[in-house]
Coordinates of C-alpha atoms in Angstrom, one line a residue:
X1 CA 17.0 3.6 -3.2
X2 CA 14.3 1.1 -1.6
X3 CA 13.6 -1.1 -3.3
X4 CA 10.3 -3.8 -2.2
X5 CA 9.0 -7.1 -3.4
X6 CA 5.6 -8.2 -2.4
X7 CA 4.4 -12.0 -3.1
X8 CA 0.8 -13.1 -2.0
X9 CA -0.7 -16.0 -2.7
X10 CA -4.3 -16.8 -1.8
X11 CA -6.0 -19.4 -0.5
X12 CA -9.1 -19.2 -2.7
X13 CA -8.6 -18.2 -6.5
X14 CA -12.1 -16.4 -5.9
X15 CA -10.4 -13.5 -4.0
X16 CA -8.3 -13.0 -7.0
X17 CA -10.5 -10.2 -8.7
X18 CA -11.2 -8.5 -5.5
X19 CA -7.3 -8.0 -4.9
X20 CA -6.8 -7.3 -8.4
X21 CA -8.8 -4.6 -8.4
X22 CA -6.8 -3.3 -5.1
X23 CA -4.0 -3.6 -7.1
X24 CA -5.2 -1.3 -9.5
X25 CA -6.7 0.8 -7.0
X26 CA -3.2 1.7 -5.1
X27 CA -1.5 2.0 -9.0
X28 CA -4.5 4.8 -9.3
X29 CA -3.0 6.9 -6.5
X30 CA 1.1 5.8 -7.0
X31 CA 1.5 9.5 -9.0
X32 CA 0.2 11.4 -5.7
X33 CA 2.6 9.6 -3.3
X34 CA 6.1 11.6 -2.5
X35 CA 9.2 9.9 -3.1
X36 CA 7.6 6.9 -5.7
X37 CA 9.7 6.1 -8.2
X38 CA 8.4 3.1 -9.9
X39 CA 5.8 0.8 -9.2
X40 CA 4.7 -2.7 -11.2
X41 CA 1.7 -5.3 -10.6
X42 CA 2.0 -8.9 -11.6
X43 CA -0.1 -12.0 -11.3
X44 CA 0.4 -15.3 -11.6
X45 CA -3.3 -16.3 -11.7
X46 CA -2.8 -20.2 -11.7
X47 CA -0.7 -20.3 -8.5
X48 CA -2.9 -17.8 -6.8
X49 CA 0.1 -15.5 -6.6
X50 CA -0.4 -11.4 -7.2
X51 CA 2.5 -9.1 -6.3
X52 CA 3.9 -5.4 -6.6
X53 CA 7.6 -4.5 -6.7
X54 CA 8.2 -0.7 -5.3
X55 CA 10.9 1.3 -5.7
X56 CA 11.7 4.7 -3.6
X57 CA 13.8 8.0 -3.3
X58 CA 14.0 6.9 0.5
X59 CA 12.8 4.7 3.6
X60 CA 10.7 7.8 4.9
X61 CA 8.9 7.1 1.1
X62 CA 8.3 3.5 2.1
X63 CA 7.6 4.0 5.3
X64 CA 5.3 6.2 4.3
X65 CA 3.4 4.0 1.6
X66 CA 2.7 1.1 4.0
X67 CA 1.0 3.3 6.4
X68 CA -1.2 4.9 3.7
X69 CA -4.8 4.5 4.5
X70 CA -5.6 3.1 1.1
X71 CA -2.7 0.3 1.5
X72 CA -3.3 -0.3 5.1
X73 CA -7.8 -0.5 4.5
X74 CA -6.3 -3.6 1.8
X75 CA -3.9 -5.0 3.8
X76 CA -6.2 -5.5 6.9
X77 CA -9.6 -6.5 4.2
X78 CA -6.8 -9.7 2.6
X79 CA -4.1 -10.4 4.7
X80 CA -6.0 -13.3 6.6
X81 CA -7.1 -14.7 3.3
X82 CA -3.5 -15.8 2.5
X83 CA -0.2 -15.4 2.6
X84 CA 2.4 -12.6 1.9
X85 CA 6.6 -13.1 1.5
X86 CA 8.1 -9.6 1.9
X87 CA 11.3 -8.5 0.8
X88 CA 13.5 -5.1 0.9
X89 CA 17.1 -4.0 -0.5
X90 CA 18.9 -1.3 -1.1
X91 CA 19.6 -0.6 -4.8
X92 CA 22.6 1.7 -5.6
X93 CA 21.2 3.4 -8.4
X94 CA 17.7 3.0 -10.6
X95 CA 17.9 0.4 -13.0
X96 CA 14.7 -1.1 -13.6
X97 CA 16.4 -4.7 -15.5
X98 CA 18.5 -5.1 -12.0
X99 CA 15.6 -4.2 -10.0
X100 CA 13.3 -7.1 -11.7
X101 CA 16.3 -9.5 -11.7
X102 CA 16.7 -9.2 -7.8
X103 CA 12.9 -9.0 -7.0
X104 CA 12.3 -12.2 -9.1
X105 CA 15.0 -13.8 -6.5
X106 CA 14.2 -11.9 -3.2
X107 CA 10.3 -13.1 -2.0
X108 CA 11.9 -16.6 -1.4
X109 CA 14.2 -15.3 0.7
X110 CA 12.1 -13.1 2.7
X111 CA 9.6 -13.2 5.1
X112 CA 6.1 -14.8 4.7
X113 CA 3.0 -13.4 7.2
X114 CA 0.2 -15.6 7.0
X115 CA -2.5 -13.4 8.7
X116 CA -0.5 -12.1 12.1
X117 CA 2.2 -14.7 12.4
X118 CA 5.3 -14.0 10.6
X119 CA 8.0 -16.6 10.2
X120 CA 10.8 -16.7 8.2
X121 CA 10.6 -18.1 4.7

């Protein structure tokens, strides 16, 4: 199963309700997506951090997610206003306790898009 780990952190704490609220907005429509298995928000609201960890029945699932018009309208409205670290893995089986223990590790260690340059973090 996919698993991701997204890890934004804004320049500006005032863009923290707007992408909040696009948070909640893409939780509204996580029932409707094929192949979603689990999906959590979190912020860290004194860091300017907000961040999502996904998990899927497959990469089609994923593949598909990041190129719904909902997530990809948020992406391009944001992305420019800080930076992302991005981070995939394979998990053998569901198990939400390992999922949250790797995906608390994983952002560090992947890569970090600061409006269209991507470097390794």
């Amino acid at each position: 199963m996919p698993v991701s780990v997204t890890d934004f952190t804004v320049r500006s704490p005032i863009d923290l309700p707007g992408i909040a609220r696009a948070g909640y907005r893409l939780r509204r429509g996580w029932p409707d997506l094929e192949g979603a298995v689990g999906m959590w928000l979190w912020t860290s609201p004194l860091e300017r951090r907000v961040g999502s960890v996904s998990v899927w029945t497959g990469e089609t699932a994923l593949r598909g997610f990041v190129m719904w018009p909902v997530h990809v309208e948020i992406m391009r409205r944001y992305r420019r206003r800080g930076s992302i670290r991005a981070a995939t893995w394979t998990a053998e089986r569901y198990d939400r306790g390992e999922v949250w223990r790797v995906a608390r590790r994983r952002p560090a260690a992947g890569t970090r898009s600061t409006g269209d340059r991507i470097s390794r973090g």
